[in-house]
Amino acid sequence: MMRGFDSIDSMNHEELLVRRKRGNKKVLIFLGIIIAAFFIIGILIGYFSRPGNGGSGGAAPSTDGNNFDYVKFVQENVNKDNIRENLRRYSSEPRLAGTPLDEKLAKTIEKEWRENGLEEVHLATYEVLLSFPNKSNPNVVQILNGSNAVQFESQKFEKPLTDHENNSNVVPPFNGHSPSGNVKGDVVYVNYGRIEDFEYVANNLSLNITGKIVIARYGKIFRGDKVKNAERFSAIAVILYSDPQDYNMDVNVTNTYPNSWWLPPTGIQRGTVGVDGDPQTPLYPSTSYAHRLSDMETDLLLPRIPSQPIGYGDAQEILSIMGGPDAPEDWQGGLNFTYRIGPGFLDQNNSTVRVIVNNNNEVRPVHNVIGYIKGKEEPDRYVLLGNHHDAWVFGAVDPLSGSAALTEITRVFGLMLSKGHRPRRTVVFCSWDAEEYGLVGSVEWVEDHLKVLHQRGVALLNLDYAAVSNYSLAVGTSPLLQDALYAAAKKVPSPDPSVGETLYDLWTARPIKKMKDPSPDPYVTYSLGSGSDMAAFYQRAGVPSVDMWMTYNEIEMPLSSYPLYHSSHETFFAYDTFIDPGFSATNTITQFMAILACDLACTELLPMDVQRYSAAVSNFHQTLINSFGDKWQKQNVNIEAFDSSVQNFTAATKAFQDILDADKETILKSPLDLRRINDQLMLLERAFLNPEGLPGRPSQKHVMFAPSQFDSYVDNSFPGIMDTMYEIDHGDEGKWEQLKQQVFIATHIIQSAASTLEDIGL
Amino acid sequence: MMRGFDSIDSMNHEELLVRRKRGNKKVLIFLGIIIAAFFIIGILIGYFSRPGNGGSGGAAPSTDGNNFDYVKFVQENVNKDNIRENLRRYSSEPRLAGTPLDEKLAKTIEKEWRENGLEEVHLATYEVLLSFPNKSNPNVVQILNGSNAVQFESQKFEKPLTDHENNSNVVPPFNGHSPSGNVKGDVVYVNYGRIEDFEYVANNLSLNITGKIVIARYGKIFRGDKVKNAERFSAIAVILYSDPQDYNMDVNVTNTYPNSWWLPPTGIQRGTVGVDGDPQTPLYPSTSYAHRLSDMETDLLLPRIPSQPIGYGDAQEILSIMGGPDAPEDWQGGLNFTYRIGPGFLDQNNSTVRVIVNNNNEVRPVHNVIGYIKGKEEPDRYVLLGNHHDAWVFGAVDPLSGSAALTEITRVFGLMLSKGHRPRRTVVFCSWDAEEYGLVGSVEWVEDHLKVLHQRGVALLNLDYAAVSNYSLAVGTSPLLQDALYAAAKKVPSPDPSVGETLYDLWTARPIKKMKDPSPDPYVTYSLGSGSDMAAFYQRAGVPSVDMWMTYNEIEMPLSSYPLYHSSHETFFAYDTFIDPGFSATNTITQFMAILACDLACTELLPMDVQRYSAAVSNFHQTLINSFGDKWQKQNVNIEAFDSSVQNFTAATKAFQDILDADKETILKSPLDLRRINDQLMLLERAFLNPEGLPGRPSQKHVMFAPSQFDSYVDNSFPGIMDTMYEIDHGDEGKWEQLKQQVFIATHIIQSAASTLEDIGL
């Protein structure tokens, strides 16, 4: 389908040109003539080199330098039946990282990408530490009576609910990188397991968590942080479960999967509780020759207490008989009884809980698939598209819907290439392995190729799941790419024409977050620090990144994630029937990713907006001042310099944009001037990296946007400052010097970013 | 003077061209015609835009893209009388960092550079921690008798030996950043104060150094390391002195300055014993808004025991009466008695030594001078030329001979510009302050501009002293710039035509180090890690660097430095009379630096040689294997992977060069291809930076070349490996895991460097 898309935004970008006036007038006149001649002949070349397409005339919107309309090409060629078929094949078997069926999928993708016309398709293999449960001795949570007899036992395997799920390769429920253990104790309910939840129990209720087993519901924060918090409060094990309030909107349990997308009582969310990247090789790649930490050193980086996930059917057996005070109102979940804190049970006969975890850490090879189409004019500038191919089980949503889409994009780019349209810049396609174990495949690859990525990476577009529903678009992005996203979304037909003509219209009409201030722009978040494979690109290499997917109405359905997340019920059937019937949302995001990639890979001037970056910095800076300004003043924090640096950065982005705008009319025909401007745009993100990393977190190098160490605390901006203020606000007054240091570093980095936009900047 | 210089080497570079063959044949034919047309017209433009210079015809050697013969221009315009006059003015007063006379000089240089035509000349000021002795309570070393009466006192002021030196602004002898102290104890002679010297006394002689005052001669290693070693062995103070053997070749003392360049018995070497950069702000710039470490934290980074330098006249008073065993043969210095170890004195009447140091640390502003000539085609690529302007006293050698030369270079570049010759790339001129206190001005500036320098720095040429004598050339360089140095040296007339026509001939004919293997190339060292202002550029920003000066015959005169080094006798008189009478060596190095800068700033293809880099890596790798291979094999160090990475890097540099060579004939007319190749060349150095730094030394990021922490140990290559092996060889067997980690990091970084030379490298 071809529609009259609004592409004014992208035209503005393409027309932006810079030409410095200097030097000898005579030379300039000569040069003008030469350039004009060159330009006319260039047009002729472009005209004759355009294969087949006749004299359609006029400058088309969203074309590359050779007048090829890649938007139309993508729209006409992305085929949702192909994506559906890809997904059917990819999700036909469990794809757990490090297993033969996962390797088989990697090789399938490698083969298909090669057939689709990508160049140099290869496997990038790393030997990493994974973690597996023991099928013949499965993990279990038990209730024991006073004489240690088992009164109740959680499901050892997740119940198959369709024929397809009845597969011996389905991995039993477990938490990746949880240590083994067999512990017994009283149970305490800790809500979401956030720091503030533990503090409530320990401080407000004066309940000693030491030696207890905690039961926490999934949601709000990363499950690994729940375990870390439990360790901090000296618990001995963690039981994790999915509460219907967070995953089912209190839905009637008879109406769950396979009759709907809602999680059944037997459904269980798997997931890692470990760290990002291979814990044996922090900061360095797990190549064949890597030096690895000893087991003891590795263990120090991983959780020290066992954890195990269970379904809400089983959780109900424990929670419903717990004793102690009633949990507060907002701790009450969706199960039909009053949640109590514990410790222990109501029955007073010394019942306890036992958690048995029999996981094994094993070093296994994981296989990323890498292929590319080499750029024509700027082969040394890379636009990267990534998705992972390992799944906890069938992974039809997470991640194979994304894999299915990415393979379709390789087909469209291959087709483009076969018709003679090679992009200006190199487009790299990446299919990551072992994402589920902590972004392992992508982290190791980024560590392996840090230098090249740091020097040449233009952007990384991440698609984990293509769609978890079909309501609207969810986007995390670097501010640099925010406008490119808007421009691209205007070139993609809406999956629901009743809501608007383009994806941009849909995105605008269906916000997924209630905005404090009404904004003319569709909602994006700047959180890119973790959770999927853009993290290392953004945090380590400073490559401007985007993460995107189609989602449900998150305002009306405040779920912690789509309900079947990481269960064995993420099947092709579920995707095809409930998530995106007809694949129109999937088709939309595929077109969106492909067109955004073309915009980044084909336009002469990179579609990046530095003023968005300064606006973001300025907003988050204001939030800090509003929150902490008074306290800071009392402690003589150098607020004035911090303010100035933000103002200077704002002024520098404006001056930079003004120069671009002023020379808009002149056609930018100086390759070196263009390259210089593009380098300044692309490298602006690098300016926010501090080689020294955040305090205590050497692998997190982005000073502006990174996950907070205490991840429930406000937002993901200025992590060094936010984390330190968190500690101060929690009583550690000794951290004021560190706070001043972090404010200084932020001031310096922002100042330094401003200087990269100046002409010379020294 | 114009001579028929051999410039074949540089021509080879200029003719190297890369043009990838791809795409549509029709387009290629069209492009060929266009390029040819463009080329011819380009030649015409170049011809007509050449001001004044008539039709001299033919492609001249060493010209920029516009056929301007900058070599001839430099040769004709560098004027040694100007340099001499600059030096006279600059060295007319003491220029101690942080004092009014130093600031006055900074402003003079700023004014002169502006008058010479540099653009945007400005002071870059930082507030840093300096250290000063107390003139009304000067430092002194005393011999006390058993009843603590002073028997002997060292000179409190250095004796003026010419009228000019009789200046109240001459700072008394002291060690920068030595703490104050007043300590008494027995004295022990520790030779050069190297680790092995202390070990000899402590282990071979079983003499306990704890609580002793050590007396060490200057030379062999950095004086700060002597103090550090003394601390490690629990000495309570260090007396440093210049032994005639190391500074005077045992010369007859009546024949010293002001009658020769030899150090008089009253001459005293000042010098810092502190760290590089402002100790208050490690890793970050000392901007006005900087957060500074507390005094207590700063003190932890500085020496904890006092030290004080004395002349050999005074040292003789102490050394000649010392008791204990005779010092070994190679510990015997040039004074006319048998050196003994101590502790204490021969006289048996309980004489002791007292060291009184009254230094003050003070935060003061220091002023770098920065100015540039903006590049025409590639303004965002920087060739930097630097020298410092602060001196311990008059600094006519160190550093003002270099300052005098640098100002003359600004004049020549300004003249070039006024005649319409703007270099292709930006040329940045830097005059650093507070180098003598630990490279403070340059370190803070690099920390301030790290992002821009990392992204855009092509090369840094450092000239500390222009000449310490006029015998031959001394060079420290990145291997990348080695051939550029040779090529430039061939374009510079020899300062002594009897030795050869060019500086290259002189350099070849007069090696300053005995070579193990006869080499066809003049001697260079790859040590750039410390000692002058290239250090931060190389170690922190990864900018390929060069350090250069004219020197004496270091084979026949194995001095520890030129004799008057850091004394108040480094006067214009000394320079003009003894160091370089007639200024011919100074003239030579000035031309050399200017021509090298032109080569780097004006040629289209950067004159950098990647195969020199792989040869250097390969050699140093072989040295490691020869030294440690057997031990490593026993410990299962992954030698094989290390070997492979070096082979891969060697192969990658060859493949890269082969591509350059293969396309030599085609004139490189694709600005983007040229830029890509130049980026690969320039950024190769960055590939050797590890953002995590060396073990325990976060500011040293260069994995290949950095000063060893134990600086007497072998060489400056593979510092992480060398330092760890040092510790293992000194009994710390627990370091084998660290060694394996360091070998892994080296392997990974070399592999990673190889990938930056590949086409895509992913």
PDB file of N, CA, C and O in Angstrom, chain A residues 344-391:
ATOM      1  N   GLY A 344       6.363 -16.636  58.625  1.00  0.00           N
ATOM      2  CA  GLY A 344       5.752 -17.941  58.866  1.00  0.00           C
ATOM      3  C   GLY A 344       4.262 -17.951  58.627  1.00  0.00           C
ATOM      4  O   GLY A 344       3.685 -17.024  58.063  1.00  0.00           O
ATOM      5  N   PHE A 345       3.646 -19.012  59.132  1.00  0.00           N
ATOM      6  CA  PHE A 345       2.261 -19.309  58.788  1.00  0.00           C
ATOM      7  C   PHE A 345       1.320 -19.077  59.946  1.00  0.00           C
ATOM      8  O   PHE A 345       1.717 -18.992  61.108  1.00  0.00           O
ATOM      9  N   LEU A 346       0.038 -19.051  59.591  1.00  0.00           N
ATOM     10  CA  LEU A 346      -1.033 -18.860  60.565  1.00  0.00           C
ATOM     11  C   LEU A 346      -1.199 -20.056  61.500  1.00  0.00           C
ATOM     12  O   LEU A 346      -1.562 -19.912  62.663  1.00  0.00           O
ATOM     13  N   ASP A 347      -0.945 -21.247  60.959  1.00  0.00           N
ATOM     14  CA  ASP A 347      -1.382 -22.474  61.634  1.00  0.00           C
ATOM     15  C   ASP A 347      -0.662 -22.773  62.945  1.00  0.00           C
ATOM     16  O   ASP A 347      -1.092 -23.623  63.706  1.00  0.00           O
ATOM     17  N   GLN A 348       0.404 -22.093  63.237  1.00  0.00           N
ATOM     18  CA  GLN A 348       1.089 -22.223  64.529  1.00  0.00           C
ATOM     19  C   GLN A 348       1.680 -23.604  64.775  1.00  0.00           C
ATOM     20  O   GLN A 348       2.050 -23.927  65.890  1.00  0.00           O
ATOM     21  N   ASN A 349       1.716 -24.475  63.748  1.00  0.00           N
ATOM     22  CA  ASN A 349       2.332 -25.790  64.022  1.00  0.00           C
ATOM     23  C   ASN A 349       3.725 -25.900  63.407  1.00  0.00           C
ATOM     24  O   ASN A 349       4.138 -26.955  62.947  1.00  0.00           O
ATOM     25  N   ASN A 350       4.395 -24.749  63.445  1.00  0.00           N
ATOM     26  CA  ASN A 350       5.799 -24.742  63.013  1.00  0.00           C
ATOM     27  C   ASN A 350       6.037 -25.154  61.572  1.00  0.00           C
ATOM     28  O   ASN A 350       7.068 -25.717  61.243  1.00  0.00           O
ATOM     29  N   SER A 351       5.039 -24.914  60.718  1.00  0.00           N
ATOM     30  CA  SER A 351       5.294 -25.152  59.297  1.00  0.00           C
ATOM     31  C   SER A 351       6.363 -24.177  58.801  1.00  0.00           C
ATOM     32  O   SER A 351       6.434 -23.040  59.273  1.00  0.00           O
ATOM     33  N   THR A 352       7.171 -24.667  57.887  1.00  0.00           N
ATOM     34  CA  THR A 352       8.210 -23.809  57.289  1.00  0.00           C
ATOM     35  C   THR A 352       8.174 -23.992  55.783  1.00  0.00           C
ATOM     36  O   THR A 352       7.425 -24.842  55.266  1.00  0.00           O
ATOM     37  N   VAL A 353       9.018 -23.239  55.137  1.00  0.00           N
ATOM     38  CA  VAL A 353       9.135 -23.365  53.689  1.00  0.00           C
ATOM     39  C   VAL A 353      10.536 -23.841  53.348  1.00  0.00           C
ATOM     40  O   VAL A 353      11.506 -23.471  54.014  1.00  0.00           O
ATOM     41  N   ARG A 354      10.606 -24.723  52.360  1.00  0.00           N
ATOM     42  CA  ARG A 354      11.912 -25.151  51.884  1.00  0.00           C
ATOM     43  C   ARG A 354      12.042 -24.762  50.414  1.00  0.00           C
ATOM     44  O   ARG A 354      11.102 -24.928  49.635  1.00  0.00           O
ATOM     45  N   VAL A 355      13.183 -24.223  50.067  1.00  0.00           N
ATOM     46  CA  VAL A 355      13.468 -23.896  48.661  1.00  0.00           C
ATOM     47  C   VAL A 355      14.640 -24.767  48.223  1.00  0.00           C
ATOM     48  O   VAL A 355      15.704 -24.751  48.856  1.00  0.00           O
ATOM     49  N   ILE A 356      14.398 -25.551  47.187  1.00  0.00           N
ATOM     50  CA  ILE A 356      15.454 -26.441  46.676  1.00  0.00           C
ATOM     51  C   ILE A 356      15.787 -26.018  45.243  1.00  0.00           C
ATOM     52  O   ILE A 356      14.923 -26.034  44.362  1.00  0.00           O
ATOM     53  N   VAL A 357      17.016 -25.609  45.042  1.00  0.00           N
ATOM     54  CA  VAL A 357      17.470 -25.192  43.707  1.00  0.00           C
ATOM     55  C   VAL A 357      18.675 -26.030  43.324  1.00  0.00           C
ATOM     56  O   VAL A 357      19.636 -26.127  44.097  1.00  0.00           O
ATOM     57  N   ASN A 358      18.590 -26.671  42.173  1.00  0.00           N
ATOM     58  CA  ASN A 358      19.704 -27.495  41.682  1.00  0.00           C
ATOM     59  C   ASN A 358      20.148 -27.018  40.303  1.00  0.00           C
ATOM     60  O   ASN A 358      19.996 -27.719  39.308  1.00  0.00           O
ATOM     61  N   ASN A 359      20.648 -25.816  40.254  1.00  0.00           N
ATOM     62  CA  ASN A 359      21.130 -25.287  38.968  1.00  0.00           C
ATOM     63  C   ASN A 359      22.619 -25.558  38.826  1.00  0.00           C
ATOM     64  O   ASN A 359      23.344 -25.649  39.817  1.00  0.00           O
ATOM     65  N   ASN A 360      23.050 -25.673  37.591  1.00  0.00           N
ATOM     66  CA  ASN A 360      24.484 -25.802  37.329  1.00  0.00           C
ATOM     67  C   ASN A 360      24.964 -24.700  36.425  1.00  0.00           C
ATOM     68  O   ASN A 360      24.351 -24.440  35.387  1.00  0.00           O
ATOM     69  N   ASN A 361      26.054 -24.036  36.794  1.00  0.00           N
ATOM     70  CA  ASN A 361      26.705 -23.110  35.876  1.00  0.00           C
ATOM     71  C   ASN A 361      27.561 -23.910  34.913  1.00  0.00           C
ATOM     72  O   ASN A 361      28.320 -24.795  35.342  1.00  0.00           O
ATOM     73  N   GLU A 362      27.443 -23.631  33.646  1.00  0.00           N
ATOM     74  CA  GLU A 362      28.232 -24.351  32.645  1.00  0.00           C
ATOM     75  C   GLU A 362      28.749 -23.391  31.597  1.00  0.00           C
ATOM     76  O   GLU A 362      28.010 -22.521  31.133  1.00  0.00           O
ATOM     77  N   VAL A 363      30.015 -23.572  31.213  1.00  0.00           N
ATOM     78  CA  VAL A 363      30.566 -22.778  30.115  1.00  0.00           C
ATOM     79  C   VAL A 363      30.148 -23.432  28.805  1.00  0.00           C
ATOM     80  O   VAL A 363      30.414 -24.624  28.584  1.00  0.00           O
ATOM     81  N   ARG A 364      29.457 -22.673  27.983  1.00  0.00           N
ATOM     82  CA  ARG A 364      29.028 -23.205  26.693  1.00  0.00           C
ATOM     83  C   ARG A 364      29.230 -22.152  25.612  1.00  0.00           C
ATOM     84  O   ARG A 364      29.245 -20.952  25.877  1.00  0.00           O
ATOM     85  N   PRO A 365      29.383 -22.611  24.377  1.00  0.00           N
ATOM     86  CA  PRO A 365      29.497 -21.626  23.293  1.00  0.00           C
ATOM     87  C   PRO A 365      28.140 -21.003  22.967  1.00  0.00           C
ATOM     88  O   PRO A 365      27.120 -21.697  22.999  1.00  0.00           O
ATOM     89  N   VAL A 366      28.126 -19.721  22.720  1.00  0.00           N
ATOM     90  CA  VAL A 366      26.921 -19.068  22.206  1.00  0.00           C
ATOM     91  C   VAL A 366      27.289 -18.403  20.881  1.00  0.00           C
ATOM     92  O   VAL A 366      28.435 -18.021  20.666  1.00  0.00           O
ATOM     93  N   HIS A 367      26.294 -18.288  20.022  1.00  0.00           N
ATOM     94  CA  HIS A 367      26.567 -17.918  18.630  1.00  0.00           C
ATOM     95  C   HIS A 367      25.753 -16.706  18.186  1.00  0.00           C
ATOM     96  O   HIS A 367      24.551 -16.814  17.974  1.00  0.00           O
ATOM     97  N   ASN A 368      26.400 -15.565  18.072  1.00  0.00           N
ATOM     98  CA  ASN A 368      25.765 -14.424  17.417  1.00  0.00           C
ATOM     99  C   ASN A 368      25.880 -14.619  15.909  1.00  0.00           C
ATOM    100  O   ASN A 368      26.867 -15.178  15.422  1.00  0.00           O
ATOM    101  N   VAL A 369      24.889 -14.137  15.174  1.00  0.00           N
ATOM    102  CA  VAL A 369      24.985 -14.124  13.716  1.00  0.00           C
ATOM    103  C   VAL A 369      25.205 -12.677  13.283  1.00  0.00           C
ATOM    104  O   VAL A 369      24.468 -11.780  13.706  1.00  0.00           O
ATOM    105  N   ILE A 370      26.239 -12.453  12.488  1.00  0.00           N
ATOM    106  CA  ILE A 370      26.577 -11.104  12.024  1.00  0.00           C
ATOM    107  C   ILE A 370      26.679 -11.113  10.499  1.00  0.00           C
ATOM    108  O   ILE A 370      27.305 -12.006   9.930  1.00  0.00           O
ATOM    109  N   GLY A 371      26.048 -10.165   9.858  1.00  0.00           N
ATOM    110  CA  GLY A 371      26.170 -10.021   8.407  1.00  0.00           C
ATOM    111  C   GLY A 371      25.962  -8.561   8.056  1.00  0.00           C
ATOM    112  O   GLY A 371      25.438  -7.798   8.868  1.00  0.00           O
ATOM    113  N   TYR A 372      26.395  -8.165   6.889  1.00  0.00           N
ATOM    114  CA  TYR A 372      26.206  -6.752   6.560  1.00  0.00           C
ATOM    115  C   TYR A 372      26.077  -6.508   5.071  1.00  0.00           C
ATOM    116  O   TYR A 372      26.307  -7.404   4.250  1.00  0.00           O
ATOM    117  N   ILE A 373      25.666  -5.303   4.763  1.00  0.00           N
ATOM    118  CA  ILE A 373      25.758  -4.797   3.395  1.00  0.00           C
ATOM    119  C   ILE A 373      26.684  -3.594   3.473  1.00  0.00           C
ATOM    120  O   ILE A 373      26.422  -2.635   4.199  1.00  0.00           O
ATOM    121  N   LYS A 374      27.769  -3.721   2.756  1.00  0.00           N
ATOM    122  CA  LYS A 374      28.797  -2.698   2.858  1.00  0.00           C
ATOM    123  C   LYS A 374      28.354  -1.400   2.198  1.00  0.00           C
ATOM    124  O   LYS A 374      27.791  -1.415   1.099  1.00  0.00           O
ATOM    125  N   GLY A 375      28.611  -0.306   2.870  1.00  0.00           N
ATOM    126  CA  GLY A 375      28.193   0.991   2.338  1.00  0.00           C
ATOM    127  C   GLY A 375      28.990   1.391   1.112  1.00  0.00           C
ATOM    128  O   GLY A 375      30.137   0.986   0.940  1.00  0.00           O
ATOM    129  N   LYS A 376      28.358   2.184   0.287  1.00  0.00           N
ATOM    130  CA  LYS A 376      28.981   2.571  -0.974  1.00  0.00           C
ATOM    131  C   LYS A 376      29.933   3.755  -0.764  1.00  0.00           C
ATOM    132  O   LYS A 376      31.121   3.654  -1.024  1.00  0.00           O
ATOM    133  N   GLU A 377      29.405   4.854  -0.270  1.00  0.00           N
ATOM    134  CA  GLU A 377      30.244   6.050  -0.099  1.00  0.00           C
ATOM    135  C   GLU A 377      30.971   6.053   1.237  1.00  0.00           C
ATOM    136  O   GLU A 377      32.091   6.530   1.337  1.00  0.00           O
ATOM    137  N   GLU A 378      30.325   5.564   2.267  1.00  0.00           N
ATOM    138  CA  GLU A 378      30.936   5.585   3.602  1.00  0.00           C
ATOM    139  C   GLU A 378      30.890   4.190   4.226  1.00  0.00           C
ATOM    140  O   GLU A 378      30.150   3.958   5.184  1.00  0.00           O
ATOM    141  N   PRO A 379      31.682   3.274   3.674  1.00  0.00           N
ATOM    142  CA  PRO A 379      31.676   1.907   4.233  1.00  0.00           C
ATOM    143  C   PRO A 379      32.103   1.865   5.693  1.00  0.00           C
ATOM    144  O   PRO A 379      31.770   0.917   6.403  1.00  0.00           O
ATOM    145  N   ASP A 380      32.804   2.894   6.116  1.00  0.00           N
ATOM    146  CA  ASP A 380      33.305   2.910   7.504  1.00  0.00           C
ATOM    147  C   ASP A 380      32.345   3.617   8.459  1.00  0.00           C
ATOM    148  O   ASP A 380      32.772   4.082   9.524  1.00  0.00           O
ATOM    149  N   ARG A 381      31.096   3.695   8.110  1.00  0.00           N
ATOM    150  CA  ARG A 381      30.089   4.189   9.044  1.00  0.00           C
ATOM    151  C   ARG A 381      29.002   3.129   9.120  1.00  0.00           C
ATOM    152  O   ARG A 381      28.483   2.709   8.091  1.00  0.00           O
ATOM    153  N   TYR A 382      28.675   2.692  10.362  1.00  0.00           N
ATOM    154  CA  TYR A 382      27.825   1.516  10.511  1.00  0.00           C
ATOM    155  C   TYR A 382      26.479   1.863  11.147  1.00  0.00           C
ATOM    156  O   TYR A 382      26.421   2.436  12.236  1.00  0.00           O
ATOM    157  N   VAL A 383      25.430   1.459  10.462  1.00  0.00           N
ATOM    158  CA  VAL A 383      24.102   1.460  11.061  1.00  0.00           C
ATOM    159  C   VAL A 383      23.796   0.009  11.408  1.00  0.00           C
ATOM    160  O   VAL A 383      23.806  -0.859  10.525  1.00  0.00           O
ATOM    161  N   LEU A 384      23.598  -0.261  12.692  1.00  0.00           N
ATOM    162  CA  LEU A 384      23.444  -1.652  13.138  1.00  0.00           C
ATOM    163  C   LEU A 384      21.998  -1.935  13.522  1.00  0.00           C
ATOM    164  O   LEU A 384      21.340  -1.108  14.162  1.00  0.00           O
ATOM    165  N   LEU A 385      21.514  -3.108  13.117  1.00  0.00           N
ATOM    166  CA  LEU A 385      20.177  -3.558  13.487  1.00  0.00           C
ATOM    167  C   LEU A 385      20.320  -4.861  14.252  1.00  0.00           C
ATOM    168  O   LEU A 385      20.965  -5.798  13.757  1.00  0.00           O
ATOM    169  N   GLY A 386      19.722  -4.938  15.415  1.00  0.00           N
ATOM    170  CA  GLY A 386      19.930  -6.135  16.225  1.00  0.00           C
ATOM    171  C   GLY A 386      18.665  -6.680  16.847  1.00  0.00           C
ATOM    172  O   GLY A 386      17.680  -5.951  17.060  1.00  0.00           O
ATOM    173  N   ASN A 387      18.734  -7.962  17.121  1.00  0.00           N
ATOM    174  CA  ASN A 387      17.667  -8.702  17.805  1.00  0.00           C
ATOM    175  C   ASN A 387      18.347  -9.957  18.342  1.00  0.00           C
ATOM    176  O   ASN A 387      19.377 -10.368  17.828  1.00  0.00           O
ATOM    177  N   HIS A 388      17.784 -10.570  19.387  1.00  0.00           N
ATOM    178  CA  HIS A 388      18.408 -11.830  19.822  1.00  0.00           C
ATOM    179  C   HIS A 388      17.583 -13.031  19.372  1.00  0.00           C
ATOM    180  O   HIS A 388      16.400 -12.879  19.028  1.00  0.00           O
ATOM    181  N   HIS A 389      18.215 -14.180  19.329  1.00  0.00           N
ATOM    182  CA  HIS A 389      17.493 -15.370  18.860  1.00  0.00           C
ATOM    183  C   HIS A 389      17.350 -16.444  19.937  1.00  0.00           C
ATOM    184  O   HIS A 389      16.696 -17.448  19.713  1.00  0.00           O
ATOM    185  N   ASP A 390      17.978 -16.253  21.077  1.00  0.00           N
ATOM    186  CA  ASP A 390      17.769 -17.239  22.144  1.00  0.00           C
ATOM    187  C   ASP A 390      16.494 -16.881  22.899  1.00  0.00           C
ATOM    188  O   ASP A 390      16.143 -15.711  23.019  1.00  0.00           O
ATOM    189  N   ALA A 391      15.815 -17.913  23.386  1.00  0.00           N
ATOM    190  CA  ALA A 391      14.547 -17.700  24.100  1.00  0.00           C
ATOM    191  C   ALA A 391      14.525 -18.588  25.325  1.00  0.00           C
ATOM    192  O   ALA A 391      15.223 -19.603  25.385  1.00  0.00           O
TER     193      ALA A 391
END
